[in-house]
Short mmCIF file of C-alpha atoms in Angstrom, two decimals:
data_model
loop_
_atom_site.label_atom_id
_atom_site.label_comp_id
_atom_site.label_asym_id
_atom_site.label_seq_id
_atom_site.Cartn_x
_atom_site.Cartn_y
_atom_site.Cartn_z
CA MET A 1 0.00 0.00 0.00
CA ARG A 2 1.31 3.44 -0.90
CA ILE A 3 1.24 6.32 1.55
CA ASN A 4 -0.69 9.29 0.22
CA HIS A 5 1.33 12.52 0.32
CA ASN A 6 -0.90 14.83 -1.69
CA ASN A 7 -1.00 18.51 -0.74
CA ARG A 8 -4.01 19.29 1.45
CA SER A 9 -6.22 22.28 0.64
CA SER A 10 -8.00 22.19 4.02
CA THR A 11 -7.38 21.05 7.57
CA LYS A 12 -10.15 18.46 7.27
CA LYS A 13 -8.53 16.91 4.21
CA ARG A 14 -5.11 17.01 5.91
CA THR A 15 -6.40 15.17 8.97
CA ALA A 16 -8.08 12.44 6.96
CA THR A 17 -4.99 11.88 4.82
CA ARG A 18 -2.64 11.82 7.83
CA ALA A 19 -4.85 9.19 9.48
CA VAL A 20 -4.46 6.98 6.42
CA SER A 21 -0.71 7.61 6.44
CA PHE A 22 -0.32 6.69 10.11
CA ALA A 23 -2.42 3.57 9.72
CA THR A 24 -0.38 2.49 6.72
CA ALA A 25 2.94 3.11 8.45
CA LEU A 26 1.88 1.20 11.53
CA ALA A 27 0.47 -1.70 9.56
CA LEU A 28 3.83 -2.04 7.86
CA SER A 29 5.70 -1.72 11.17
CA ALA A 30 7.61 1.30 9.90
CA SER A 31 9.78 3.72 11.83
CA ILE A 32 12.64 6.10 11.17
CA TRP A 33 12.92 7.29 14.74
CA VAL A 34 16.60 7.32 15.61
CA GLY A 35 16.46 8.90 19.04
CA ALA A 36 18.37 6.07 20.65
CA MET A 37 21.53 7.35 18.98
CA GLY A 38 21.29 10.55 21.00
CA GLN A 39 20.84 8.99 24.42
CA ALA A 40 24.44 8.48 25.44
CA SER A 41 27.77 10.16 24.91
CA ALA A 42 30.87 8.29 23.79
CA GLU A 43 32.01 5.32 25.82
CA ALA A 44 34.45 6.15 28.58
CA GLY A 45 38.05 5.34 27.83
CA THR A 46 37.69 5.45 24.05
CA SER A 47 40.76 6.92 22.38
CA TYR A 48 40.40 9.02 19.23
CA LYS A 49 42.84 10.22 16.63
CA ILE A 50 42.64 14.03 16.54
CA LEU A 51 43.39 15.71 13.22
CA ASN A 52 43.78 19.33 12.15
CA GLN A 53 41.33 20.03 9.34
CA SER A 54 41.64 23.06 7.08
CA PHE A 55 38.50 25.12 6.51
CA VAL A 56 37.55 28.35 4.81
CA ILE A 57 35.24 30.06 7.31
CA ASN A 58 33.38 33.12 6.03
CA GLY A 59 36.10 33.58 3.41
CA ALA A 60 39.10 33.19 5.76
CA SER A 61 41.36 30.14 5.91
CA SER A 62 41.49 28.39 9.25
CA SER A 63 42.37 25.10 10.91
CA VAL A 64 40.16 23.25 13.41
CA SER A 65 40.60 20.01 15.36
CA VAL A 66 38.40 17.14 14.17
CA LEU A 67 37.95 13.43 14.78
CA ASN A 68 36.03 10.71 12.97
CA SER A 69 33.45 8.45 14.60
CA TYR A 70 30.23 6.74 13.47
CA ASP A 71 31.50 7.39 9.91
CA THR A 72 30.98 11.09 10.66
CA THR A 73 33.35 14.04 11.02
CA TYR A 74 33.21 15.54 14.50
CA VAL A 75 34.52 19.05 15.13
CA GLY A 76 35.94 20.65 18.26
CA LEU A 77 32.96 22.63 19.51
CA ARG A 78 34.57 25.62 21.18
CA MET A 79 37.28 26.04 18.56
CA LEU A 80 34.83 26.12 15.66
CA SER A 81 32.23 28.14 17.57
CA ASP A 82 34.80 30.77 18.46
CA LYS A 83 35.79 31.13 14.82
CA LEU A 84 32.12 31.45 13.79
CA GLY A 85 31.39 34.05 16.44
CA LEU A 86 29.05 31.80 18.40
CA LYS A 87 28.97 31.80 22.19
CA THR A 88 29.65 28.59 24.10
CA ASN A 89 29.17 27.90 27.79
CA TRP A 90 29.94 24.86 29.95
CA ASN A 91 27.64 24.12 32.92
CA GLN A 92 29.61 21.92 35.30
CA ALA A 93 26.66 21.12 37.57
CA GLN A 94 24.35 20.01 34.77
CA LYS A 95 27.14 18.67 32.53
CA THR A 96 25.77 20.57 29.53
CA VAL A 97 27.26 22.71 26.78
CA THR A 98 25.23 25.64 25.43
CA VAL A 99 25.88 27.18 22.00
CA GLU A 100 24.16 30.49 21.23
CA GLY A 101 23.99 32.64 18.11
CA ASN A 102 21.91 33.53 15.05
CA GLY A 103 18.71 33.49 17.11
CA ARG A 104 19.33 29.93 18.29
CA THR A 105 20.20 28.19 21.54
CA LEU A 106 21.59 24.66 21.27
CA VAL A 107 22.01 22.71 24.54
CA LEU A 108 23.87 19.40 24.68
CA GLY A 109 23.96 17.00 27.60
CA ILE A 110 27.40 15.45 27.65
CA GLU A 111 26.50 12.55 29.95
CA SER A 112 22.83 12.16 29.03
CA GLY A 113 23.25 12.74 25.28
CA ALA A 114 20.11 14.93 25.34
CA ILE A 115 20.04 17.69 22.73
CA THR A 116 17.66 20.64 22.53
CA LEU A 117 17.44 23.48 20.02
CA ASN A 118 15.31 26.45 21.10
CA ASP A 119 13.73 24.21 23.75
CA GLN A 120 12.83 21.43 21.30
CA THR A 121 14.38 17.98 21.77
CA LEU A 122 16.47 16.80 18.82
CA TYR A 123 17.74 13.34 18.00
CA GLY A 124 21.07 12.52 16.47
CA LEU A 125 24.56 11.23 17.11
CA PRO A 126 25.87 11.83 20.64
CA PRO A 127 28.54 14.40 21.47
CA ILE A 128 32.01 13.08 22.21
CA VAL A 129 34.35 14.30 24.94
CA ASP A 130 38.05 13.65 24.41
CA LYS A 131 40.81 15.22 26.52
CA ASN A 132 38.37 17.73 28.01
CA THR A 133 37.25 18.91 24.56
CA THR A 134 33.68 18.46 23.33
CA TYR A 135 33.21 17.32 19.74
CA LEU A 136 29.96 17.45 17.73
CA PRO A 137 29.03 16.11 14.29
CA LEU A 138 30.17 18.92 12.00
CA ARG A 139 27.16 19.06 9.69
CA PHE A 140 24.73 18.64 12.59
CA LEU A 141 26.14 21.70 14.36
CA LEU A 142 26.38 23.93 11.31
CA GLU A 143 23.01 23.21 9.73
CA ARG A 144 21.19 23.80 13.00
CA MET A 145 22.99 27.05 13.79
CA GLY A 146 22.39 28.77 10.44
CA TYR A 147 25.46 27.89 8.37
CA GLU A 148 26.14 26.25 5.02
CA ILE A 149 28.91 23.72 4.53
CA VAL A 150 30.13 22.80 1.05
CA TYR A 151 33.04 20.92 -0.46
CA ASN A 152 34.83 22.99 -3.10
CA THR A 153 35.86 20.55 -5.83
CA SER A 154 38.30 23.09 -7.31
CA THR A 155 40.27 23.79 -4.14
CA LYS A 156 39.41 20.45 -2.49
CA GLY A 157 38.61 22.39 0.66
CA ILE A 158 35.65 22.61 3.04
CA GLU A 159 33.95 26.00 3.03
CA ILE A 160 31.67 27.28 5.79
CA SER A 161 29.56 30.41 5.47
CA LYS A 162 26.72 32.01 7.39
CA LEU A 163 23.35 31.92 5.63
CA ALA A 164 21.64 35.22 4.83
CA GLU A 165 18.46 34.45 6.75
CA ASN A 166 15.26 36.45 7.10
CA ALA A 167 15.32 38.76 10.11
CA PHE A 168 13.06 37.23 12.74
CA ALA A 169 13.28 34.61 15.49
CA ILE A 170 11.65 31.19 15.76
CA GLY A 171 10.62 29.81 19.14
CA THR A 172 9.02 26.55 20.24
CA GLU A 173 5.60 25.96 21.74
CA LYS A 174 4.40 22.58 22.99
CA ILE A 175 1.20 20.60 23.32
CA GLU A 176 1.59 17.93 25.99
CA TYR A 177 -0.59 15.16 27.39
CA SER A 178 0.23 12.10 29.46
CA ASP A 179 -1.64 9.37 31.28
CA ALA A 180 0.56 7.19 33.49
CA LYS A 181 -2.22 4.70 34.14
CA LYS A 182 -2.78 4.10 30.44
CA LYS A 183 0.96 4.33 29.70
CA LEU A 184 0.69 6.99 27.01
CA GLU A 185 2.52 10.24 26.35
CA LEU A 186 2.07 12.96 23.75
CA VAL A 187 4.39 15.89 22.99
CA VAL A 188 3.89 18.01 19.88
CA ASN A 189 6.37 20.82 19.25
CA TYR A 190 5.48 23.56 16.81
CA PRO A 191 7.27 26.77 15.75
CA GLN A 192 6.12 30.31 16.45
CA LEU A 193 7.61 33.39 14.81
CA SER A 194 8.54 36.62 16.59
CA GLY A 195 10.03 39.87 15.34
CA LEU A 196 8.65 39.65 11.80
CA LYS A 197 8.25 43.15 10.38
CA ASP A 198 4.62 42.60 9.33
CA ALA A 199 2.69 41.73 12.51
CA ASP A 200 -0.40 40.64 10.58
CA VAL A 201 1.57 38.18 8.47
CA GLN A 202 3.30 36.88 11.59
CA ALA A 203 -0.04 36.29 13.30
CA LYS A 204 -1.43 34.56 10.21
CA ILE A 205 1.49 32.12 10.03
CA ASN A 206 1.57 31.50 13.78
CA ASP A 207 -2.17 30.87 13.95
CA TYR A 208 -1.98 28.43 11.06
CA LEU A 209 0.92 26.45 12.54
CA LYS A 210 -0.78 26.38 15.96
CA GLN A 211 -4.04 25.12 14.45
CA GLU A 212 -2.21 22.44 12.48
CA ALA A 213 -0.38 21.27 15.61
CA GLU A 214 -3.59 21.20 17.63
CA THR A 215 -5.34 19.16 14.93
CA GLN A 216 -2.52 16.63 14.75
CA ALA A 217 -2.24 16.43 18.55
CA ALA A 218 -5.97 15.81 18.91
CA GLU A 219 -5.84 13.05 16.31
CA GLY A 220 -2.75 11.51 17.90
CA LYS A 221 -4.30 11.60 21.37
CA GLN A 222 -7.41 9.84 20.09
CA GLN A 223 -5.34 7.12 18.47
CA LEU A 224 -3.31 6.59 21.65
CA LEU A 225 -6.45 6.35 23.78
CA GLU A 226 -7.95 3.82 21.40
CA ALA A 227 -4.75 1.81 21.38
CA ALA A 228 -4.47 1.85 25.17
CA SER A 229 -7.49 -0.43 25.55
CA ASP A 230 -6.00 -2.94 23.10
CA THR A 231 -2.35 -2.86 24.19
CA GLY A 232 -2.50 -2.28 27.91
CA GLU A 233 0.93 -3.77 28.52
CA TRP A 234 2.62 -1.42 26.02
CA ALA A 235 3.63 2.20 26.54
CA THR A 236 2.43 4.35 23.63
CA GLU A 237 3.61 7.73 22.42
CA PHE A 238 2.97 10.48 19.89
CA ASP A 239 5.61 13.10 19.08
CA GLY A 240 5.78 16.08 16.75
CA THR A 241 9.22 17.55 15.98
CA TYR A 242 9.73 20.40 13.53
CA THR A 243 12.77 21.26 11.39
CA VAL A 244 13.28 24.61 9.67
CA THR A 245 14.89 23.81 6.30
CA TYR A 246 14.92 27.24 4.62
CA ASN A 247 14.59 30.79 5.92
CA GLU A 248 15.89 33.00 3.13
CA GLN A 249 14.77 35.46 0.43
CA GLY A 250 11.36 36.15 1.93
CA LEU A 251 10.39 32.49 2.25
CA LEU A 252 10.13 30.15 5.23
CA SER A 253 10.08 26.39 4.72
CA LEU A 254 9.87 23.70 7.39
CA TYR A 255 8.45 20.28 8.11
CA VAL A 256 7.05 18.50 11.14
CA ASP A 257 7.78 14.82 11.66
CA TYR A 258 4.87 13.18 13.50
CA TYR A 259 5.82 9.87 15.09
CA ILE A 260 3.36 7.47 16.68
CA TYR A 261 4.02 4.22 18.51
CA MET A 262 1.11 2.05 19.60
CA GLY A 263 2.80 -1.24 20.46
CA GLY A 264 4.69 -3.82 18.45
CA ALA A 265 8.15 -3.70 16.96
CA HIS A 266 8.07 -0.18 15.52
CA GLY A 267 6.10 3.00 15.23
CA GLY A 268 5.55 5.15 12.17
CA THR A 269 6.51 8.67 11.06
CA VAL A 270 4.69 11.02 8.71
CA ARG A 271 6.41 14.19 7.45
CA VAL A 272 4.21 17.28 7.03
CA PRO A 273 5.87 20.21 5.20
CA TYR A 274 4.96 23.89 4.89
CA THR A 275 6.43 26.71 2.80
CA PHE A 276 5.26 30.27 3.51
CA ASP A 277 5.55 33.51 1.56
CA LEU A 278 6.58 35.99 4.27
CA ALA A 279 5.13 38.91 2.32
CA THR A 280 1.58 37.50 2.50
CA GLY A 281 1.68 34.66 5.03
CA SER A 282 0.22 32.32 2.39
CA LEU A 283 1.36 28.79 1.66
CA LEU A 284 3.19 28.19 -1.62
CA THR A 285 2.07 25.42 -3.94
CA LEU A 286 4.56 23.13 -5.63
CA LYS A 287 4.03 25.01 -8.88
CA ASP A 288 4.69 28.30 -7.08
CA ALA A 289 7.97 26.95 -5.75
CA ALA A 290 8.85 25.73 -9.25
CA LYS A 291 8.53 29.31 -10.54
CA GLN A 292 5.25 28.55 -12.35
CA ASN A 293 7.14 26.48 -14.93
CA ALA A 294 4.52 24.67 -17.02
CA ASP A 295 6.73 21.56 -17.18
CA TYR A 296 7.55 21.43 -13.46
CA VAL A 297 6.16 17.91 -12.96
CA SER A 298 8.26 16.38 -15.74
CA ILE A 299 11.35 18.32 -14.58
CA ILE A 300 10.97 16.95 -11.05
CA ASN A 301 10.25 13.42 -12.30
CA LYS A 302 13.38 13.44 -14.44
CA ALA A 303 15.52 14.65 -11.53
CA ILE A 304 14.14 12.05 -9.12
CA LYS A 305 14.69 9.20 -11.59
CA ALA A 306 18.27 10.33 -12.19
CA GLN A 307 18.97 10.47 -8.46
CA LEU A 308 17.39 7.07 -7.86
CA LYS A 309 19.77 5.64 -10.43
CA ALA A 310 22.82 7.54 -9.17
CA ARG A 311 22.17 6.38 -5.58
CA ASP A 312 21.60 2.74 -6.61
CA LEU A 313 18.08 2.76 -5.16
CA GLU A 314 16.18 1.35 -8.14
CA ASP A 315 16.77 -2.31 -7.33
CA GLY A 316 15.48 -1.92 -3.79
CA MET A 317 12.21 -0.23 -4.67
CA LEU A 318 8.91 -1.75 -3.58
CA THR A 319 7.21 -0.23 -6.61
CA PRO A 320 8.68 1.68 -9.58
CA PHE A 321 8.58 5.46 -9.45
CA GLU A 322 6.65 6.96 -12.35
CA THR A 323 5.53 10.48 -11.43
CA ILE A 324 4.78 12.86 -8.60
CA GLU A 325 1.33 14.34 -8.08
CA PRO A 326 0.99 17.92 -9.39
CA ASP A 327 0.17 19.10 -5.85
CA ARG A 328 2.78 16.93 -4.14
CA ASP A 329 4.03 17.94 -0.69
CA PHE A 330 7.47 19.58 -0.78
CA TYR A 331 9.82 21.84 1.14
CA LEU A 332 12.82 24.00 0.31
CA ASN A 333 16.38 23.92 1.51
CA HIS A 334 19.41 26.02 0.63
CA ASN A 335 20.14 23.84 -2.40
CA GLY A 336 16.69 23.73 -3.96
CA LEU A 337 13.24 22.16 -3.88
CA VAL A 338 12.93 18.92 -1.90
CA ILE A 339 10.62 15.98 -2.59
CA ALA A 340 10.67 13.34 0.17
CA PHE A 341 9.56 9.73 -0.18
CA GLY A 342 7.58 8.63 2.88
CA GLN A 343 8.04 5.40 4.77
CA TYR A 344 7.26 2.42 2.58
CA GLU A 345 6.01 4.68 -0.18
CA TYR A 346 8.60 3.39 -2.64
CA LEU A 347 11.38 1.90 -0.50
CA PRO A 348 11.66 -0.44 2.51
CA TYR A 349 11.83 0.90 6.05
CA ALA A 350 15.61 0.48 6.26
CA TYR A 351 16.06 3.24 3.66
CA GLY A 352 14.37 5.82 5.89
CA ILE A 353 12.80 8.95 4.42
CA GLN A 354 14.68 9.63 1.20
CA GLU A 355 15.07 13.25 0.05
CA PHE A 356 15.47 14.35 -3.56
CA VAL A 357 16.73 17.89 -4.10
CA ILE A 358 15.98 19.66 -7.38
CA PRO A 359 17.96 22.92 -7.87
CA LEU A 360 15.64 25.88 -8.46
CA LYS A 361 17.63 26.85 -11.54
CA SER A 362 16.17 23.69 -13.14
CA PHE A 363 12.87 25.56 -13.49
CA GLU A 364 14.30 28.66 -15.17
#
């Protein structure tokens, strides 16, 4: 069964479609939740090889200490943060490191592995402490603090630059519900804007995101309550976690990953994206994002098929990819327009949610 990811024109249609998506994901025992990776820091006594890596940071050459673990490059937190102009603080009592800058506050628990960004819990690889220096996954740190990282094929160097983001802040609000007796817990995080120049547009976007979160939370709560009577021995949960993927050139794009677990081997995740025009507060359609190009569907199809082939994904597909829907869900990132394949939509669970980025210049 395919998960339906069509764009919704109303909250009612959204809710109905999400219910189908959750049911499908659960029936297939799907999950991409990787929170367990963020629950512990590196094992005590582990020895790492520390290297000096050359970077170009905001146009200036520099060298920063790095190490490799989990097939990922980790960077010395304070050294890189100092060079980027970010503030770092170590709390000895709580054993946490706080990184602040660009309207963001990132808090990392060294012993617990807990990570929060603007008061929202994140999941990812744990920080590593080696010789009293804290190391974080390089891309994880940069992308969440408002920076771009690219590999320059000409110079064979890594370049880091601050993104030119829209001037406003994004905070986190929560909807929470728990019932210890029925062993269920619900936490839905959703973003709220502050400091946008046009107060009416800000209110329009905030109200919409709040209403969407409330709708999803109400649906999730109902599903947990229904499941509680059938799976009394299992703890159940519903989580909503948002990610801002693009905040540039008068546009704001983000998605919310809604995860539900109602017993069994795995839960399921549904990704719900939004892209707003900050001049009007209105949602962009896929055709809007594709610059009203009449051939946008075929352009996207061609790009996805090429990437499937380049990433050797064709042989593992559950069903062949033919075409996207004209009103397909999407989001933007710094590199272009993103189409994401949902769990079990085309590929097995082990492949996770696959993203396909189509450069915006493709639609010119």
